Amino acid sequence: MRITPILHKAGIAAAAVTLTALSATAAGAATKTPTDLILSGMPATIAYGQFQQTVHGTLRTRVPAGQTPQPVPGATVQVHELMATNVPLGTATTDENGDFSLPVTLLAPGAVEASFAGDDAHFASWGGVKVAPAALLPTRITLQGPALAAPQGPMTVTGQVTVQTPDGTWAPAPYDTVNPVDAAGAPSRVASDADGRFSFPANAWHSSLPRACVDQRDGTFVRDACSDPLVTPYSPYPVRIIDFKAEQQPLKPGHFSFVADVTYEPDDAGTAAYNGPVVLQYQPKGSKTWITMATGTATGSHSTGYESYGEVEFKNLSGFLPGGKGVLAAGGNWEVRTPAQGRYLAAQNSDQMSLPAASAVVDASTYITGSKVISQSGKRYLTGYLTDDHGVGPLPKMKIKVYYRKTKSAASKYLGYVTTGSDGRFRYQLTGHAHGYYQGVFAGAAMPGGADKVGYLLGSKGALVHY
């Protein structure tokens, strides 16, 4: 419940407070007398169920100090309860003493106000009294949304505020102020009706689940309470594959890496990065059957400048069908698809791809990584790992030369070489050498299959390691 600014500014407590509205007398019109409307007879607090009360009041003229006010008989007085909305309680007429009494049924604790609209001889006036709850009650708020909402589209959220009465039953909390929370597009507050029910518009967001709260400072029976977040089923998002490409691996003819960029459309304003499962499929030349070759997951959030997308890469795919049943024929088709799942619709790329029949001769960069000096059984070793930039590695049976350089010296001395193992790793024993810097160097080599037919592995250097 919200008290009107009139009552807030007057600082109404349990005692009666009188407010009088004055207006300027029009030129030439008869002089009007100011009035005071005073309420009495209302309890300071009520418990749940004590809704039958009688409002007493007096309407009289306002006079300077030391003079006797006069009653205003036969005047019509409107009585209402100020809650989240203004609820009429009834109408009374003053007697010859300016007094009136009106039995009322309160809806809840709150502010009761009486108003006199004024007449030809008197200005309007109003008075009010605050009735507080004797005790706050357990409060519950329930929410409901549509059976299915369009992502970020408009929806209507409905709900009800109830309180647990002293006998344990739950009853509506009428005309309370309800505050939507985490509800995109919703107003800051709405009012419940006589049955405690309310509704508010909102936008359907996956990342923002609407709630509704009430505040015990409103002065009714409700305690501070919030609903559970409203989880609304959404219609699935459309998904698009915006780019699909393949790159043949130079170190292993007949092996390919595939990259796909995938986006989805949460609304008409743009796109977002798709992070979910992606399936790579192959259709042999002349066949109508699609074969699943690999599955992966699109991750990350990248941007083309106007579209956001997630990316998936299928590295070093074998040139053979699953189970080793035949070589992939040139001219077959490849594509990626995303399955229908969760909040996403199914999607497949619009452009199918055919792979080349033979690889091109290329030069491939190499890298020595993880260089360090280790101690083992009282001996020291320079270790590292040789790989290439296509993700095909490791590179086995490659010669790694080891060089030594004294501290504060620019000259290097060749110490010897070691051959990489099947995992591309190497280990060179540092026998009888002083402290200083050590480095592994790969001079380069022809790729398997020949430098003139396949390509050449370019040389690389490892990091300088000091011990």
Coordinates of C-alpha atoms in Angstrom, one line a residue:
M1 CA 0.0 0.0 0.0
R2 CA 1.2 3.5 -0.8
I3 CA 0.0 6.5 1.3
T4 CA -0.8 9.6 -0.8
P5 CA 1.6 12.5 -0.5
I6 CA -1.0 14.4 1.4
L7 CA -0.8 12.0 4.3
H8 CA 2.9 11.6 4.1
K9 CA 3.5 15.3 4.4
A10 CA 1.1 15.6 7.3
G11 CA 3.0 12.9 9.2
I12 CA -0.2 11.0 10.1
A13 CA 0.2 8.8 13.1
A14 CA -2.5 7.0 15.1
A15 CA -4.1 10.3 16.1
A16 CA -6.4 12.2 13.8
V17 CA -4.9 14.8 11.6
T18 CA -6.8 17.5 9.7
L19 CA -5.9 19.1 6.5
T20 CA -7.7 22.0 4.8
A21 CA -7.6 23.0 1.2
L22 CA -8.0 26.7 0.7
S23 CA -8.6 28.5 -2.6
A24 CA -8.5 32.2 -3.4
T25 CA -11.9 33.9 -3.3
A26 CA -13.0 35.0 -6.8
A27 CA -13.4 38.7 -7.2
G28 CA -16.9 39.8 -6.4
A29 CA -17.9 36.4 -5.0
A30 CA -19.3 35.8 -1.5
T31 CA -16.7 35.1 1.2
K32 CA -16.4 31.4 2.0
T33 CA -15.5 30.1 5.5
P34 CA -12.6 27.6 5.9
T35 CA -13.5 24.3 7.5
D36 CA -11.8 21.6 9.5
L37 CA -12.7 17.9 9.2
I38 CA -11.6 15.9 12.2
L39 CA -11.8 12.1 12.4
S40 CA -12.0 10.1 15.6
G41 CA -12.9 6.7 17.1
M42 CA -10.5 4.6 15.0
P43 CA -8.1 2.2 16.7
A44 CA -4.4 2.7 16.4
T45 CA -3.9 -0.9 15.3
I46 CA -6.0 -3.8 14.1
A47 CA -5.4 -7.5 14.0
Y48 CA -6.3 -9.7 11.0
G49 CA -10.1 -10.1 10.9
Q50 CA -10.8 -6.8 12.8
F51 CA -12.1 -5.2 9.6
Q52 CA -15.5 -4.0 10.9
Q53 CA -15.0 -0.5 12.3
T54 CA -16.9 2.8 12.7
V55 CA -15.5 6.1 11.4
H56 CA -16.5 9.1 13.6
G57 CA -15.9 12.6 12.6
T58 CA -16.8 16.3 13.0
L59 CA -17.0 19.0 10.3
R60 CA -16.8 22.6 11.7
T61 CA -15.6 26.0 10.7
R62 CA -12.1 27.1 11.3
V63 CA -11.8 30.2 13.4
P64 CA -9.0 32.3 15.0
A65 CA -7.7 31.2 18.4
G66 CA -10.0 32.2 21.2
Q67 CA -13.2 31.9 19.1
T68 CA -15.6 29.0 19.1
P69 CA -15.9 27.0 15.8
Q70 CA -19.4 26.4 14.5
P71 CA -20.7 23.0 13.2
V72 CA -21.4 22.5 9.5
P73 CA -24.7 20.5 9.4
G74 CA -26.1 18.7 6.4
A75 CA -22.8 18.3 4.7
T76 CA -21.9 15.2 2.6
V77 CA -18.7 13.5 3.6
Q78 CA -16.9 10.9 1.5
V79 CA -14.9 8.2 3.3
H80 CA -12.3 6.1 1.6
E81 CA -9.2 4.0 2.4
L82 CA -5.9 5.0 0.9
M83 CA -4.0 1.9 -0.3
A84 CA -2.2 1.2 -3.5
T85 CA -5.4 2.6 -5.0
N86 CA -8.1 4.8 -3.4
V87 CA -10.9 2.5 -2.2
P88 CA -14.3 4.1 -1.4
L89 CA -15.8 3.0 1.9
G90 CA -19.1 5.0 2.0
T91 CA -20.8 8.3 2.4
A92 CA -22.2 10.1 5.5
T93 CA -24.1 13.3 6.2
T94 CA -23.3 15.6 9.2
D95 CA -26.0 16.2 11.8
E96 CA -26.9 19.5 13.5
N97 CA -23.7 19.3 15.5
G98 CA -21.6 18.7 12.4
D99 CA -20.9 15.1 13.6
F100 CA -21.2 11.9 11.5
S101 CA -20.7 8.2 12.0
L102 CA -20.2 5.6 9.3
P103 CA -19.7 1.8 9.8
V104 CA -17.1 0.6 7.3
T105 CA -15.4 -2.6 6.3
L106 CA -11.6 -2.0 6.0
L107 CA -9.7 -4.1 3.5
A108 CA -6.5 -4.0 5.5
P109 CA -4.6 -1.6 7.8
G110 CA -3.9 1.7 6.2
A111 CA -5.0 5.3 6.1
V112 CA -8.7 6.2 6.4
E113 CA -9.6 9.6 4.9
A114 CA -12.8 11.6 4.9
S115 CA -13.3 14.5 2.5
F116 CA -15.8 17.4 2.3
A117 CA -16.0 18.9 -1.2
G118 CA -17.2 22.3 0.0
D119 CA -20.3 24.3 -0.8
D120 CA -21.4 27.9 -1.6
A121 CA -20.5 29.0 2.0
H122 CA -17.6 26.7 2.9
F123 CA -14.3 25.7 1.6
A124 CA -13.4 22.0 1.1
S125 CA -11.5 20.1 3.7
W126 CA -10.3 16.6 4.5
G127 CA -8.9 14.7 7.4
G128 CA -7.3 11.3 7.9
V129 CA -6.1 8.8 10.4
K130 CA -3.6 6.0 10.2
V131 CA -4.5 2.5 11.3
A132 CA -1.4 0.2 11.6
P133 CA -1.3 -3.6 11.6
A134 CA -1.1 -5.3 15.0
A135 CA 1.2 -7.9 13.5
L136 CA 2.7 -8.7 10.1
L137 CA 1.8 -12.0 8.4
P138 CA 3.8 -14.5 6.4
T139 CA 3.5 -13.4 2.8
R140 CA 3.6 -15.3 -0.5
I141 CA 3.8 -14.1 -4.1
T142 CA 3.2 -16.4 -7.0
L143 CA 3.8 -15.6 -10.7
Q144 CA 2.7 -17.0 -14.0
G145 CA 3.8 -16.3 -17.5
P146 CA 2.7 -17.4 -21.0
A147 CA 3.0 -21.1 -22.0
L148 CA 5.5 -20.0 -24.7
A149 CA 7.2 -16.7 -25.3
A150 CA 9.1 -15.3 -28.3
P151 CA 12.7 -14.5 -27.2
Q152 CA 12.9 -10.9 -26.1
G153 CA 9.3 -10.5 -27.3
P154 CA 6.5 -9.0 -25.2
M155 CA 4.7 -11.1 -22.6
T156 CA 2.3 -10.5 -19.7
V157 CA 3.2 -11.7 -16.2
T158 CA 0.4 -12.3 -13.8
G159 CA 0.5 -13.1 -10.1
Q160 CA -1.2 -13.0 -6.7
V161 CA -0.2 -11.7 -3.2
T162 CA -1.5 -13.8 -0.3
V163 CA -0.9 -13.7 3.5
Q164 CA -1.1 -16.6 5.9
T165 CA -3.9 -15.8 8.4
P166 CA -3.8 -16.8 12.1
D167 CA -5.8 -19.9 11.4
G168 CA -3.2 -21.1 8.9
T169 CA -5.1 -20.5 5.7
W170 CA -3.8 -18.3 2.9
A171 CA -6.0 -15.2 2.0
P172 CA -5.6 -12.6 -0.7
A173 CA -3.7 -9.4 0.2
P174 CA -5.8 -6.7 -1.6
Y175 CA -4.7 -3.4 -3.0
D176 CA -1.0 -3.8 -2.2
T177 CA 1.8 -2.2 -4.1
V178 CA 3.8 -4.8 -6.1
N179 CA 7.3 -4.0 -7.4
P180 CA 8.5 -5.9 -10.5
V181 CA 12.2 -6.9 -10.3
D182 CA 14.5 -8.0 -13.1
A183 CA 11.6 -7.6 -15.5
A184 CA 12.8 -5.9 -18.7
G185 CA 10.2 -3.5 -20.0
A186 CA 8.0 -3.6 -16.8
P187 CA 6.7 -0.6 -14.9
S188 CA 8.3 0.2 -11.5
R189 CA 5.2 -0.7 -9.6
V190 CA 1.7 -2.0 -10.0
A191 CA -1.3 -2.5 -7.7
S192 CA -3.0 -5.8 -6.7
D193 CA -6.8 -5.8 -6.9
A194 CA -9.4 -6.9 -4.3
D195 CA -8.3 -10.5 -4.8
G196 CA -4.6 -9.7 -4.4
R197 CA -4.1 -10.3 -8.2
F198 CA -1.9 -8.2 -10.4
S199 CA -0.3 -8.2 -13.9
F200 CA 2.5 -6.3 -15.6
P201 CA 4.0 -6.3 -19.1
A202 CA 7.6 -7.5 -19.6
N203 CA 10.0 -8.6 -22.3
A204 CA 11.1 -12.2 -22.4
W205 CA 14.9 -12.4 -21.8
H206 CA 16.8 -15.6 -21.2
S207 CA 19.3 -13.8 -19.0
S208 CA 16.7 -11.9 -16.9
L209 CA 14.0 -13.8 -15.0
P210 CA 11.3 -11.5 -13.6
R211 CA 10.3 -11.5 -10.0
A212 CA 7.8 -9.5 -8.0
C213 CA 8.2 -8.1 -4.4
V214 CA 6.2 -6.3 -1.7
D215 CA 7.4 -4.1 1.1
Q216 CA 6.2 -4.3 4.7
R217 CA 6.7 -0.5 5.0
D218 CA 3.5 -0.1 3.0
G219 CA 1.7 -0.6 6.3
T220 CA -0.6 -3.5 5.5
F221 CA -0.4 -7.1 6.8
V222 CA 2.3 -8.1 4.3
R223 CA 5.9 -8.8 5.3
D224 CA 8.9 -8.2 3.0
A225 CA 8.6 -10.9 0.4
C226 CA 9.6 -11.7 -3.2
S227 CA 8.3 -14.4 -5.6
D228 CA 10.5 -17.0 -7.1
P229 CA 12.0 -16.1 -10.5
L230 CA 9.6 -16.8 -13.3
V231 CA 11.1 -19.3 -15.8
T232 CA 9.2 -19.0 -19.1
P233 CA 9.6 -21.5 -22.0
Y234 CA 10.8 -19.6 -25.1
S235 CA 10.4 -20.5 -28.7
P236 CA 13.8 -21.6 -30.1
Y237 CA 16.2 -19.2 -31.7
P238 CA 17.1 -19.5 -35.4
V239 CA 20.7 -20.6 -36.0
R240 CA 22.9 -19.9 -39.0
I241 CA 26.3 -21.2 -40.1
I242 CA 27.9 -18.0 -41.5
D243 CA 31.2 -19.5 -42.7
F244 CA 32.5 -23.0 -43.4
K245 CA 35.9 -23.7 -44.8
A246 CA 38.5 -26.5 -45.0
E247 CA 42.3 -26.5 -45.0
Q248 CA 44.3 -29.5 -46.2
Q249 CA 47.1 -30.4 -43.8
P250 CA 50.5 -30.1 -45.5
L251 CA 52.2 -32.7 -43.2
K252 CA 49.7 -35.4 -43.9
P253 CA 48.3 -35.5 -47.5
G254 CA 44.6 -36.5 -47.5
H255 CA 44.1 -35.0 -44.0
F256 CA 42.0 -31.8 -43.5
S257 CA 41.0 -29.3 -40.8
F258 CA 37.5 -27.8 -41.0
V259 CA 36.4 -24.5 -39.3
A260 CA 32.8 -23.3 -39.0
D261 CA 31.5 -20.0 -37.6
V262 CA 28.0 -20.2 -36.1
T263 CA 25.6 -17.5 -35.0
Y264 CA 22.0 -17.3 -33.7
E265 CA 19.4 -14.6 -33.7
P266 CA 17.9 -13.7 -30.3
D267 CA 15.9 -10.9 -31.8
D268 CA 15.5 -8.6 -34.8
A269 CA 18.2 -6.3 -33.6
G270 CA 21.3 -8.5 -34.2
T271 CA 23.0 -11.8 -33.6
A272 CA 24.8 -13.5 -30.7
A273 CA 27.6 -16.2 -30.5
Y274 CA 26.3 -19.7 -30.7
N275 CA 27.9 -22.0 -28.2
G276 CA 26.7 -25.5 -28.7
P277 CA 27.1 -28.8 -30.5
V278 CA 28.1 -28.9 -34.2
V279 CA 28.1 -32.0 -36.4
L280 CA 30.5 -32.4 -39.4
Q281 CA 29.0 -34.7 -42.2
Y282 CA 30.3 -36.1 -45.4
Q283 CA 28.4 -37.3 -48.5
P284 CA 30.4 -39.5 -50.9
K285 CA 30.3 -38.5 -54.5
G286 CA 27.3 -40.0 -56.2
S287 CA 25.6 -41.0 -52.9
K288 CA 22.6 -39.5 -51.2
T289 CA 23.7 -40.7 -47.8
W290 CA 25.3 -38.3 -45.3
I291 CA 27.9 -39.8 -42.9
T292 CA 28.7 -38.2 -39.5
M293 CA 32.5 -37.8 -39.5
A294 CA 33.0 -35.8 -36.3
T295 CA 31.2 -33.8 -33.6
G296 CA 32.4 -30.7 -31.8
T297 CA 31.3 -27.7 -29.8
A298 CA 31.2 -24.1 -31.0
T299 CA 32.8 -21.9 -28.3
G300 CA 33.8 -18.3 -27.7
S301 CA 32.4 -15.0 -28.9
H302 CA 33.9 -13.5 -32.1
S303 CA 32.7 -10.7 -34.3
T304 CA 32.8 -9.8 -38.0
G305 CA 32.0 -6.2 -37.1
Y306 CA 28.2 -6.7 -37.6
E307 CA 27.7 -10.3 -36.5
S308 CA 28.8 -12.2 -33.4
Y309 CA 29.5 -15.9 -33.7
G310 CA 31.0 -19.0 -31.9
E311 CA 33.6 -21.1 -33.7
V312 CA 34.3 -24.8 -33.9
E313 CA 37.3 -26.5 -35.5
F314 CA 37.7 -30.1 -36.5
K315 CA 41.4 -30.7 -36.7
N316 CA 43.4 -33.2 -38.7
L317 CA 40.4 -35.3 -39.9
S318 CA 41.5 -38.6 -41.4
G319 CA 41.3 -39.3 -45.1
F320 CA 39.4 -42.5 -44.4
L321 CA 35.8 -43.1 -43.5
P322 CA 34.9 -44.3 -40.0
G323 CA 36.1 -47.9 -39.5
G324 CA 38.7 -47.5 -42.4
K325 CA 36.2 -48.3 -45.1
G326 CA 37.7 -46.6 -48.2
V327 CA 39.4 -43.4 -49.1
L328 CA 37.4 -40.1 -49.3
A329 CA 36.8 -39.5 -53.0
A330 CA 37.5 -36.1 -54.5
G331 CA 34.2 -34.3 -55.2
G332 CA 32.3 -35.6 -52.3
N333 CA 30.3 -33.0 -50.3
W334 CA 30.9 -31.8 -46.7
E335 CA 28.7 -29.7 -44.5
V336 CA 28.2 -28.8 -40.8
R337 CA 24.9 -28.9 -39.0
T338 CA 23.6 -27.9 -35.5
P339 CA 20.9 -30.1 -34.0
A340 CA 17.7 -28.8 -32.6
Q341 CA 18.2 -28.7 -28.8
G342 CA 17.3 -26.5 -25.9
R343 CA 16.7 -22.9 -27.1
Y344 CA 18.1 -23.4 -30.6
L345 CA 16.5 -24.5 -33.8
A346 CA 18.3 -26.9 -36.1
A347 CA 20.6 -25.4 -38.8
Q348 CA 22.8 -26.5 -41.6
N349 CA 25.2 -24.6 -43.8
S350 CA 23.8 -23.3 -47.1
D351 CA 27.0 -24.0 -49.1
Q352 CA 28.2 -27.6 -49.3
M353 CA 31.9 -28.1 -49.9
S354 CA 34.0 -30.4 -52.1
L355 CA 37.6 -31.1 -51.2
P356 CA 40.6 -31.0 -53.6
A357 CA 42.0 -34.2 -55.0
A358 CA 45.7 -33.4 -54.1
S359 CA 47.6 -31.1 -51.7
A360 CA 49.7 -28.2 -52.7
V361 CA 53.4 -27.8 -51.9
V362 CA 53.8 -25.6 -48.9
D363 CA 56.3 -24.4 -46.4
A364 CA 55.1 -25.0 -42.8
S365 CA 56.3 -23.1 -39.8
T366 CA 57.5 -25.0 -36.7
Y367 CA 57.8 -24.2 -33.1
I368 CA 60.0 -25.4 -30.2
T369 CA 57.9 -25.0 -27.0
G370 CA 58.3 -25.9 -23.3
S371 CA 62.1 -25.4 -23.3
K372 CA 63.5 -25.9 -19.8
V373 CA 66.4 -27.4 -17.9
I374 CA 65.5 -30.3 -15.5
S375 CA 67.5 -32.3 -13.0
Q376 CA 67.1 -36.0 -12.8
S377 CA 69.2 -38.5 -10.9
G378 CA 71.9 -36.0 -10.4
K379 CA 72.0 -35.1 -14.1
R380 CA 70.8 -32.0 -16.0
Y381 CA 68.9 -32.1 -19.3
L382 CA 67.6 -29.5 -21.8
T383 CA 64.1 -30.6 -22.8
G384 CA 61.4 -29.3 -25.2
Y385 CA 58.8 -30.1 -27.8
L386 CA 58.8 -29.6 -31.6
T387 CA 55.5 -29.1 -33.4
D388 CA 54.0 -27.3 -36.4
D389 CA 51.5 -24.5 -36.8
H390 CA 48.8 -26.7 -38.3
G391 CA 48.0 -28.7 -35.2
V392 CA 49.1 -31.9 -37.0
G393 CA 52.2 -32.5 -34.8
P394 CA 54.1 -33.9 -33.0
L395 CA 57.1 -33.9 -35.3
P396 CA 59.1 -37.1 -34.7
K397 CA 62.7 -38.0 -35.8
M398 CA 63.7 -34.4 -36.3
K399 CA 67.2 -33.2 -35.3
I400 CA 67.5 -30.6 -32.6
K401 CA 70.8 -28.8 -32.2
V402 CA 71.8 -27.6 -28.8
Y403 CA 73.8 -24.4 -28.2
Y404 CA 75.4 -22.9 -25.1
R405 CA 76.1 -19.2 -24.3
K406 CA 77.9 -17.9 -21.3
T407 CA 76.3 -15.3 -19.1
K408 CA 77.0 -11.8 -20.3
S409 CA 78.3 -13.1 -23.6
A410 CA 76.8 -12.9 -27.1
A411 CA 78.7 -15.8 -28.6
S412 CA 77.1 -19.2 -28.8
K413 CA 78.8 -22.6 -28.9
Y414 CA 77.4 -25.7 -30.6
L415 CA 77.3 -28.6 -28.1
G416 CA 75.7 -31.4 -30.1
Y417 CA 72.2 -32.6 -31.2
V418 CA 69.4 -34.9 -30.2
T419 CA 66.5 -36.5 -32.2
T420 CA 62.9 -35.9 -31.2
G421 CA 60.9 -38.9 -30.1
S422 CA 57.6 -40.2 -31.4
D423 CA 55.8 -37.6 -29.3
G424 CA 58.0 -34.7 -30.7
R425 CA 59.8 -34.3 -27.4
F426 CA 63.6 -34.1 -27.0
R427 CA 66.0 -34.3 -24.1
Y428 CA 69.7 -33.4 -24.3
Q429 CA 72.1 -34.2 -21.4
L430 CA 74.2 -31.2 -20.2
T431 CA 77.4 -33.0 -19.3
G432 CA 80.3 -31.0 -17.8
H433 CA 78.9 -27.6 -18.9
A434 CA 78.9 -24.5 -16.8
H435 CA 76.0 -22.3 -15.8
G436 CA 74.7 -20.1 -18.6
Y437 CA 72.1 -20.1 -21.4
Y438 CA 71.0 -23.1 -23.4
Q439 CA 68.9 -23.2 -26.5
G440 CA 67.4 -25.9 -28.8
V441 CA 67.4 -25.1 -32.6
F442 CA 65.6 -26.9 -35.4
A443 CA 67.3 -26.2 -38.8
G444 CA 64.3 -27.3 -40.9
A445 CA 63.7 -30.5 -43.0
A446 CA 61.7 -31.8 -45.9
M447 CA 58.1 -32.9 -45.1
P448 CA 57.3 -36.6 -45.2
G449 CA 56.7 -37.4 -48.9
G450 CA 59.4 -35.0 -50.1
A451 CA 60.0 -31.2 -50.2
D452 CA 59.2 -31.1 -54.0
K453 CA 55.9 -32.9 -53.7
V454 CA 54.6 -32.0 -50.3
G455 CA 56.6 -29.1 -48.8
Y456 CA 59.3 -28.1 -46.3
L457 CA 59.3 -27.7 -42.5
L458 CA 60.8 -24.3 -41.7
G459 CA 63.4 -24.0 -39.0
S460 CA 62.7 -22.6 -35.5
K461 CA 64.4 -21.8 -32.2
G462 CA 63.4 -22.5 -28.7
A463 CA 63.7 -20.0 -25.8
L464 CA 67.0 -19.3 -24.1
V465 CA 67.0 -21.2 -20.8
H466 CA 69.3 -20.2 -18.0
Y467 CA 70.5 -22.4 -15.2

